[in-house]
mmCIF file of C-alpha atoms and ligand atoms in Angstrom:
data_model
loop_
_atom_site.group_PDB
_atom_site.id
_atom_site.type_symbol
_atom_site.label_atom_id
_atom_site.label_comp_id
_atom_site.label_asym_id
_atom_site.label_seq_id
_atom_site.Cartn_x
_atom_site.Cartn_y
_atom_site.Cartn_z
ATOM 1 C CA MET X 381 0.061 -0.139 0.107
ATOM 2 C CA LYS X 382 0.981 3.483 -0.960
ATOM 3 C CA THR X 383 0.553 6.917 0.241
ATOM 4 C CA GLU X 384 0.160 9.978 -1.659
ATOM 5 C CA THR X 385 0.263 13.531 -0.109
ATOM 6 C CA THR X 386 0.396 14.722 -3.516
ATOM 7 C CA ILE X 387 -2.027 14.881 -6.498
ATOM 8 C CA GLN X 388 1.007 14.873 -8.812
ATOM 9 C CA GLY X 389 2.318 11.708 -6.715
ATOM 10 C CA LEU X 390 -1.115 10.026 -6.545
ATOM 11 C CA ALA X 391 -1.354 10.624 -10.406
ATOM 12 C CA ALA X 392 1.927 9.080 -10.802
ATOM 13 C CA SER X 393 1.049 6.295 -8.766
ATOM 14 C CA LEU X 394 -2.691 5.840 -10.558
ATOM 15 C CA GLN X 395 -0.876 5.962 -13.778
ATOM 16 C CA PRO X 396 -0.310 2.576 -14.507
ATOM 17 C CA ALA X 397 -3.915 1.324 -13.591
ATOM 18 C CA ARG X 398 -5.169 3.999 -15.575
ATOM 19 C CA THR X 399 -3.084 2.750 -18.864
ATOM 20 C CA ALA X 400 -3.920 -0.907 -18.457
ATOM 21 C CA ARG X 401 -7.938 0.314 -18.000
ATOM 22 C CA LYS X 402 -8.180 -1.363 -14.735
ATOM 23 C CA ILE X 403 -11.463 -0.474 -12.300
ATOM 24 C CA ILE X 404 -10.525 1.999 -9.789
ATOM 25 C CA GLY X 405 -12.711 2.742 -6.552
ATOM 26 C CA PHE X 406 -12.770 5.602 -4.242
ATOM 27 C CA VAL X 407 -13.508 6.035 -0.812
ATOM 28 C CA PRO X 408 -13.222 9.443 0.206
ATOM 29 C CA THR X 409 -12.922 9.751 4.317
ATOM 30 C CA MET X 410 -11.879 12.676 7.045
ATOM 31 C CA GLY X 411 -9.502 9.605 8.441
ATOM 32 C CA ASN X 412 -10.065 8.749 12.090
ATOM 33 C CA LEU X 413 -11.315 5.454 10.458
ATOM 34 C CA HIS X 414 -13.970 3.098 12.422
ATOM 35 C CA GLN X 415 -15.667 -0.410 11.130
ATOM 36 C CA GLY X 416 -18.147 2.189 8.943
ATOM 37 C CA HIS X 417 -15.410 3.491 6.652
ATOM 38 C CA LEU X 418 -13.623 -0.095 6.484
ATOM 39 C CA ASN X 419 -17.086 -1.397 4.965
ATOM 40 C CA LEU X 420 -16.710 1.200 2.280
ATOM 41 C CA VAL X 421 -13.081 -0.107 1.848
ATOM 42 C CA ARG X 422 -14.752 -4.136 1.831
ATOM 43 C CA GLU X 423 -17.189 -2.800 -0.832
ATOM 44 C CA ALA X 424 -14.537 -1.406 -3.168
ATOM 45 C CA ARG X 425 -11.862 -4.280 -3.418
ATOM 46 C CA LYS X 426 -15.209 -6.524 -3.799
ATOM 47 C CA LEU X 427 -15.700 -4.654 -7.295
ATOM 48 C CA CYS X 428 -12.563 -2.791 -8.011
ATOM 49 C CA ASP X 429 -9.055 -3.169 -9.382
ATOM 50 C CA VAL X 430 -7.711 -0.809 -7.472
ATOM 51 C CA VAL X 431 -8.716 1.146 -4.091
ATOM 52 C CA VAL X 432 -7.983 4.448 -3.009
ATOM 53 C CA VAL X 433 -9.044 6.439 0.366
ATOM 54 C CA SER X 434 -8.625 9.829 0.422
ATOM 55 C CA ILE X 435 -7.877 11.261 4.088
ATOM 56 C CA PHE X 436 -8.486 15.201 4.382
ATOM 57 C CA VAL X 437 -10.621 16.930 6.991
ATOM 58 C CA ASN X 438 -11.878 19.252 4.702
ATOM 59 C CA PRO X 439 -12.034 22.941 6.261
ATOM 60 C CA ILE X 440 -14.658 24.139 4.387
ATOM 61 C CA GLN X 441 -17.129 22.030 5.783
ATOM 62 C CA PHE X 442 -17.006 23.226 8.853
ATOM 63 C CA GLY X 443 -19.095 25.818 10.648
ATOM 64 C CA PRO X 444 -17.010 28.401 12.556
ATOM 65 C CA ASN X 445 -17.857 27.230 16.004
ATOM 66 C CA GLU X 446 -17.791 23.067 14.759
ATOM 67 C CA ASP X 447 -14.682 20.808 15.655
ATOM 68 C CA PHE X 448 -12.052 21.233 12.658
ATOM 69 C CA ASP X 449 -9.628 22.031 14.821
ATOM 70 C CA ASN X 450 -10.447 19.471 17.134
ATOM 71 C CA TYR X 451 -11.336 16.122 14.759
ATOM 72 C CA PRO X 452 -9.142 13.637 15.462
ATOM 73 C CA ARG X 453 -5.987 13.186 12.998
ATOM 74 C CA THR X 454 -4.887 9.690 13.135
ATOM 75 C CA LEU X 455 -2.695 8.830 10.409
ATOM 76 C CA ASP X 456 -0.549 5.915 11.608
ATOM 77 C CA GLN X 457 -3.853 4.249 13.068
ATOM 78 C CA ASP X 458 -5.803 4.673 10.016
ATOM 79 C CA SER X 459 -2.963 3.585 7.337
ATOM 80 C CA GLN X 460 -2.565 0.377 9.429
ATOM 81 C CA LEU X 461 -6.460 -0.477 9.468
ATOM 82 C CA LEU X 462 -6.024 0.284 6.029
ATOM 83 C CA ALA X 463 -3.507 -2.195 4.791
ATOM 84 C CA ASP X 464 -5.580 -4.650 6.500
ATOM 85 C CA VAL X 465 -8.447 -4.418 4.633
ATOM 86 C CA GLY X 466 -6.540 -3.569 1.149
ATOM 87 C CA CYS X 467 -6.279 -0.976 0.132
ATOM 88 C CA ASP X 468 -4.133 -0.112 -2.413
ATOM 89 C CA ILE X 469 -2.932 3.705 -2.542
ATOM 90 C CA ILE X 470 -4.283 6.304 0.659
ATOM 91 C CA PHE X 471 -4.541 9.637 -0.911
ATOM 92 C CA ALA X 472 -3.663 12.096 2.364
ATOM 93 C CA PRO X 473 -2.885 15.933 1.201
ATOM 94 C CA SER X 474 -2.391 19.002 2.866
ATOM 95 C CA VAL X 475 -5.354 21.526 2.666
ATOM 96 C CA GLU X 476 -2.737 23.582 0.940
ATOM 97 C CA GLN X 477 -2.756 21.014 -1.378
ATOM 98 C CA MET X 478 -5.759 20.331 -1.914
ATOM 99 C CA TYR X 479 -7.187 24.346 -2.037
ATOM 100 C CA GLY X 480 -3.858 26.277 -3.234
ATOM 101 C CA LYS X 481 -2.693 29.707 -2.115
ATOM 102 C CA GLN X 482 -5.181 31.840 -4.522
ATOM 103 C CA PRO X 483 -8.739 31.995 -3.508
ATOM 104 C CA ARG X 484 -11.143 29.704 -4.991
ATOM 105 C CA LEU X 485 -14.013 31.262 -6.451
ATOM 106 C CA THR X 486 -16.192 28.339 -7.791
ATOM 107 C CA ASN X 487 -18.879 27.300 -5.492
ATOM 108 C CA ILE X 488 -21.228 24.041 -5.796
ATOM 109 C CA SER X 489 -24.791 24.567 -4.338
ATOM 110 C CA VAL X 490 -27.524 21.902 -4.197
ATOM 111 C CA SER X 491 -29.558 23.692 -2.812
ATOM 112 C CA GLU X 492 -32.951 22.178 -2.971
ATOM 113 C CA ILE X 493 -31.522 19.242 -1.154
ATOM 114 C CA THR X 494 -29.050 20.600 1.054
ATOM 115 C CA ASN X 495 -31.716 24.058 2.863
ATOM 116 C CA ASP X 496 -33.205 21.027 4.579
ATOM 117 C CA LEU X 497 -32.753 18.508 7.793
ATOM 118 C CA CYS X 498 -28.682 19.052 8.405
ATOM 119 C CA GLY X 499 -28.027 22.117 6.556
ATOM 120 C CA LYS X 500 -30.834 23.878 8.025
ATOM 121 C CA GLN X 501 -28.299 23.680 11.219
ATOM 122 C CA ARG X 502 -24.731 23.768 9.182
ATOM 123 C CA PRO X 503 -25.057 26.371 6.759
ATOM 124 C CA GLY X 504 -22.849 26.031 4.062
ATOM 125 C CA HIS X 505 -21.636 22.447 5.415
ATOM 126 C CA PHE X 506 -22.997 20.631 2.274
ATOM 127 C CA ASP X 507 -21.768 23.436 0.224
ATOM 128 C CA GLY X 508 -18.571 22.370 1.641
ATOM 129 C CA VAL X 509 -18.676 18.775 1.158
ATOM 130 C CA ALA X 510 -19.948 19.261 -2.548
ATOM 131 C CA VAL X 511 -16.732 20.884 -3.509
ATOM 132 C CA VAL X 512 -14.205 19.032 -2.326
ATOM 133 C CA VAL X 513 -16.040 15.769 -3.359
ATOM 134 C CA THR X 514 -15.809 17.114 -6.750
ATOM 135 C CA LYS X 515 -12.429 17.947 -6.428
ATOM 136 C CA LEU X 516 -11.750 14.380 -5.037
ATOM 137 C CA PHE X 517 -13.353 13.193 -8.063
ATOM 138 C CA ASN X 518 -11.863 14.865 -10.352
ATOM 139 C CA ILE X 519 -8.579 13.946 -8.988
ATOM 140 C CA VAL X 520 -8.995 10.296 -8.600
ATOM 141 C CA GLN X 521 -10.946 9.812 -11.304
ATOM 142 C CA PRO X 522 -12.360 6.841 -10.056
ATOM 143 C CA ASN X 523 -14.880 4.613 -11.782
ATOM 144 C CA TYR X 524 -16.647 3.720 -8.599
ATOM 145 C CA ALA X 525 -17.288 6.161 -5.566
ATOM 146 C CA PHE X 526 -18.480 4.721 -2.025
ATOM 147 C CA PHE X 527 -20.173 6.856 0.757
ATOM 148 C CA GLY X 528 -21.849 6.009 3.669
ATOM 149 C CA GLN X 529 -25.995 5.828 4.088
ATOM 150 C CA LYS X 530 -25.516 7.102 7.731
ATOM 151 C CA ASP X 531 -24.687 10.522 6.093
ATOM 152 C CA PHE X 532 -28.011 10.209 4.059
ATOM 153 C CA GLN X 533 -28.470 13.392 2.958
ATOM 154 C CA GLN X 534 -24.815 13.952 1.708
ATOM 155 C CA LEU X 535 -25.139 10.255 -0.315
ATOM 156 C CA ALA X 536 -28.555 12.215 -1.890
ATOM 157 C CA VAL X 537 -26.353 15.738 -2.399
ATOM 158 C CA ILE X 538 -23.368 13.390 -4.331
ATOM 159 C CA ARG X 539 -25.436 11.595 -6.400
ATOM 160 C CA GLN X 540 -27.553 14.609 -7.169
ATOM 161 C CA LEU X 541 -24.240 16.966 -8.165
ATOM 162 C CA VAL X 542 -22.895 13.662 -9.857
ATOM 163 C CA ARG X 543 -26.300 13.173 -12.053
ATOM 164 C CA ASP X 544 -26.231 17.427 -12.570
ATOM 165 C CA LEU X 545 -22.260 17.775 -14.109
ATOM 166 C CA ASN X 546 -22.078 14.597 -15.888
ATOM 167 C CA ILE X 547 -19.456 13.292 -13.688
ATOM 168 C CA PRO X 548 -18.237 9.709 -15.065
ATOM 169 C CA LEU X 549 -18.586 7.245 -12.482
ATOM 170 C CA GLU X 550 -21.029 5.425 -10.290
ATOM 171 C CA VAL X 551 -21.967 6.365 -6.578
ATOM 172 C CA ILE X 552 -22.622 3.456 -4.012
ATOM 173 C CA GLY X 553 -24.533 3.986 -1.042
ATOM 174 C CA VAL X 554 -23.309 1.267 1.733
ATOM 175 C CA PRO X 555 -25.341 0.373 4.494
ATOM 176 C CA ILE X 556 -24.789 2.256 8.059
ATOM 177 C CA ALA X 557 -22.307 0.103 10.423
ATOM 178 C CA ARG X 558 -23.301 0.152 13.904
ATOM 179 C CA ALA X 559 -22.103 -1.126 17.178
ATOM 180 C CA GLU X 560 -23.845 -4.117 18.940
ATOM 181 C CA ASP X 561 -26.211 -2.107 20.894
ATOM 182 C CA GLY X 562 -27.451 -0.039 17.785
ATOM 183 C CA LEU X 563 -25.499 3.016 18.065
ATOM 184 C CA ALA X 564 -24.494 4.044 14.136
ATOM 185 C CA LEU X 565 -20.443 4.304 14.117
ATOM 186 C CA SER X 566 -18.825 7.373 13.874
ATOM 187 C CA SER X 567 -15.700 9.278 13.995
ATOM 188 C CA ARG X 568 -17.803 11.654 16.191
ATOM 189 C CA ASN X 569 -18.667 8.889 18.788
ATOM 190 C CA GLY X 570 -15.086 9.229 20.345
ATOM 191 C CA TYR X 571 -15.950 12.737 22.182
ATOM 192 C CA LEU X 572 -18.593 11.173 23.666
ATOM 193 C CA SER X 573 -18.243 10.464 27.896
ATOM 194 C CA GLU X 574 -18.566 6.945 29.446
ATOM 195 C CA ASP X 575 -22.032 8.221 30.519
ATOM 196 C CA GLN X 576 -23.068 9.850 27.128
ATOM 197 C CA ARG X 577 -22.186 6.365 25.246
ATOM 198 C CA LYS X 578 -24.607 4.605 27.536
ATOM 199 C CA VAL X 579 -27.110 6.900 26.461
ATOM 200 C CA ALA X 580 -26.336 7.132 22.844
ATOM 201 C CA PRO X 581 -27.996 3.845 21.335
ATOM 202 C CA SER X 582 -31.375 5.467 22.427
ATOM 203 C CA ILE X 583 -31.177 6.961 19.333
ATOM 204 C CA PHE X 584 -31.180 3.827 17.209
ATOM 205 C CA LYS X 585 -33.772 2.357 19.708
ATOM 206 C CA SER X 586 -36.177 4.792 19.229
ATOM 207 C CA LEU X 587 -35.935 4.747 15.626
ATOM 208 C CA LYS X 588 -36.529 0.705 15.899
ATOM 209 C CA HIS X 589 -39.449 1.305 18.626
ATOM 210 C CA ALA X 590 -40.566 3.975 15.408
ATOM 211 C CA GLU X 591 -40.484 1.540 12.813
ATOM 212 C CA ALA X 592 -42.635 -1.049 15.048
ATOM 213 C CA GLU X 593 -45.817 1.696 15.837
ATOM 214 C CA LEU X 594 -45.497 2.614 11.955
ATOM 215 C CA GLN X 595 -46.104 -0.687 10.972
ATOM 216 C CA GLN X 596 -48.953 -1.362 13.864
ATOM 217 C CA GLY X 597 -50.508 1.978 12.355
ATOM 218 C CA THR X 598 -49.929 4.910 14.367
ATOM 219 C CA ASP X 599 -49.812 8.162 12.801
ATOM 220 C CA LEU X 600 -46.541 9.297 11.290
ATOM 221 C CA LYS X 601 -46.594 12.675 13.476
ATOM 222 C CA GLU X 602 -47.428 10.990 16.609
ATOM 223 C CA VAL X 603 -44.713 8.686 16.156
ATOM 224 C CA LEU X 604 -42.103 11.430 15.370
ATOM 225 C CA GLU X 605 -43.042 13.330 18.802
ATOM 226 C CA ASN X 606 -42.880 9.934 20.310
ATOM 227 C CA ILE X 607 -39.001 9.840 19.003
ATOM 228 C CA LYS X 608 -38.763 13.431 20.379
ATOM 229 C CA THR X 609 -40.119 13.038 23.593
ATOM 230 C CA THR X 610 -38.231 9.223 24.484
ATOM 231 C CA LEU X 611 -35.136 11.241 23.236
ATOM 232 C CA THR X 612 -35.361 14.313 25.293
ATOM 233 C CA THR X 613 -36.411 12.033 29.108
ATOM 234 C CA ALA X 614 -32.567 10.140 27.958
ATOM 235 C CA GLY X 615 -31.178 13.441 27.897
ATOM 236 C CA LEU X 616 -30.601 14.062 24.448
ATOM 237 C CA VAL X 617 -30.866 17.841 23.107
ATOM 238 C CA VAL X 618 -33.280 16.988 19.869
ATOM 239 C CA ASP X 619 -32.296 19.056 16.839
ATOM 240 C CA TYR X 620 -34.648 17.411 14.596
ATOM 241 C CA VAL X 621 -36.422 14.215 14.323
ATOM 242 C CA GLU X 622 -37.985 13.708 10.420
ATOM 243 C CA ALA X 623 -39.358 11.642 7.989
ATOM 244 C CA ARG X 624 -39.023 12.113 4.353
ATOM 245 C CA THR X 625 -39.069 9.724 0.843
ATOM 246 C CA PRO X 626 -36.235 8.291 0.011
ATOM 247 C CA GLN X 627 -35.412 11.266 -2.202
ATOM 248 C CA LEU X 628 -36.146 13.919 0.715
ATOM 249 C CA HIS X 629 -39.442 15.222 -0.083
ATOM 250 C CA MET X 630 -41.738 15.840 2.591
ATOM 251 C CA ILE X 631 -44.332 13.211 4.088
ATOM 252 C CA ASP X 632 -46.776 13.503 6.535
ATOM 253 C CA GLN X 633 -48.142 9.742 6.140
ATOM 254 C CA PHE X 634 -46.902 6.591 6.431
ATOM 255 C CA ASN X 635 -48.160 5.733 2.725
ATOM 256 C CA GLN X 636 -44.845 4.408 0.721
ATOM 257 C CA ASP X 637 -41.313 3.697 2.060
ATOM 258 C CA ILE X 638 -40.017 6.534 4.032
ATOM 259 C CA VAL X 639 -36.704 7.495 5.877
ATOM 260 C CA LEU X 640 -36.991 8.617 9.754
ATOM 261 C CA PHE X 641 -34.149 10.863 10.848
ATOM 262 C CA VAL X 642 -32.633 11.918 13.817
ATOM 263 C CA ALA X 643 -30.182 14.832 14.649
ATOM 264 C CA ALA X 644 -29.448 15.065 18.604
ATOM 265 C CA LYS X 645 -26.825 16.548 20.523
ATOM 266 C CA LEU X 646 -25.449 14.447 24.003
ATOM 267 C CA GLY X 647 -23.633 17.324 25.187
ATOM 268 C CA THR X 648 -21.771 19.319 22.735
ATOM 269 C CA THR X 649 -21.210 15.703 20.336
ATOM 270 C CA ARG X 650 -23.781 15.820 17.335
ATOM 271 C CA LEU X 651 -24.954 12.393 16.801
ATOM 272 C CA ILE X 652 -27.214 11.716 13.284
ATOM 273 C CA ASP X 653 -29.140 9.052 12.767
ATOM 274 C CA ASN X 654 -31.689 7.604 10.136
ATOM 275 C CA LEU X 655 -34.118 4.397 9.805
ATOM 276 C CA GLN X 656 -35.401 3.401 6.007
ATOM 277 C CA ILE X 657 -38.814 2.025 6.554
ATOM 278 C CA LYS X 658 -40.150 -0.147 3.862
ATOM 279 C CA HIS X 659 -44.122 0.365 3.198
ATOM 280 C CA THR X 660 -45.636 -2.994 2.473
ATOM 281 C CA ALA X 661 -49.058 -2.557 1.128
ATOM 282 C CA ALA X 662 -52.143 -4.031 3.583
HETATM 283 O O1 PAF R 14 -18.435 12.341 4.731
HETATM 284 C C1 PAF R 14 -17.119 12.687 5.129
HETATM 285 O O2 PAF R 14 -16.441 11.952 5.965
HETATM 286 C C2 PAF R 14 -17.061 13.654 4.389
HETATM 287 O O3 PAF R 14 -18.315 14.759 4.506
HETATM 288 C C3 PAF R 14 -16.533 13.439 3.047
HETATM 289 C C4 PAF R 14 -17.237 12.567 2.293
HETATM 290 C C5 PAF R 14 -15.046 12.525 2.760
HETATM 291 C C6 PAF R 14 -15.968 14.814 2.257
HETATM 292 O O4 PAF R 14 -15.331 15.613 3.113
#
């Protein structure tokens, strides 16, 4: 496994694969890898000849009061994990390598999707993701790119921009990886205290309970309220609990497949999760 820190170096490392028309798979990450990321690499390994993983904590997707400075940077540990799951090339550029010294004048906005859900609380976040992911796609030029469904809205943004900008690759969404107690894996789980970590699985539990209530015919609005009450009682500060169609359209009844979304804070740590629920005609 090679580690490249420059765009030129990566291009040189990928040249033989491009010449031989090998299938290139790409997993963009911000590092501090967990099993969720490694599952993306495993999926990439199944479909692709060469697997590239980027590790880049992207400053432009963090708000001024967010955790950019404190975001865990664990390249040595990540490299070991990636070697074990068969990554071929790590691309770990500096901020200057990615953004250069001149100001960036180009923005990418997928506003119809990003004004909703997490976008309301994190203005500019998805624009920053859209820019860095587009840059990375242009740098790596993969055939396939792999993203986790935990960031369901992010995945929707990326699918949309790939379609709108005719970026020649296929986006693959990979199911959420969870701890044994149901907590969705996230690098930010590392910020939780021991007590908070015990409370955090109540998010997934409340989503599963909501699924059962919906299948029994409870009204969607009541189900969403029940999730809010459960989480607030458990000690979380709810940011939102919402239902959308899988295409992220508003919905007020459970009469088709839906996705339930939760964002909530435990102390200063913001956690998100979602659950896709199938509607089966009675
Ligand atoms: O999901 C993430 O880790 C980041 O948002 C991504 C896609 C690597 C872009 O910085």
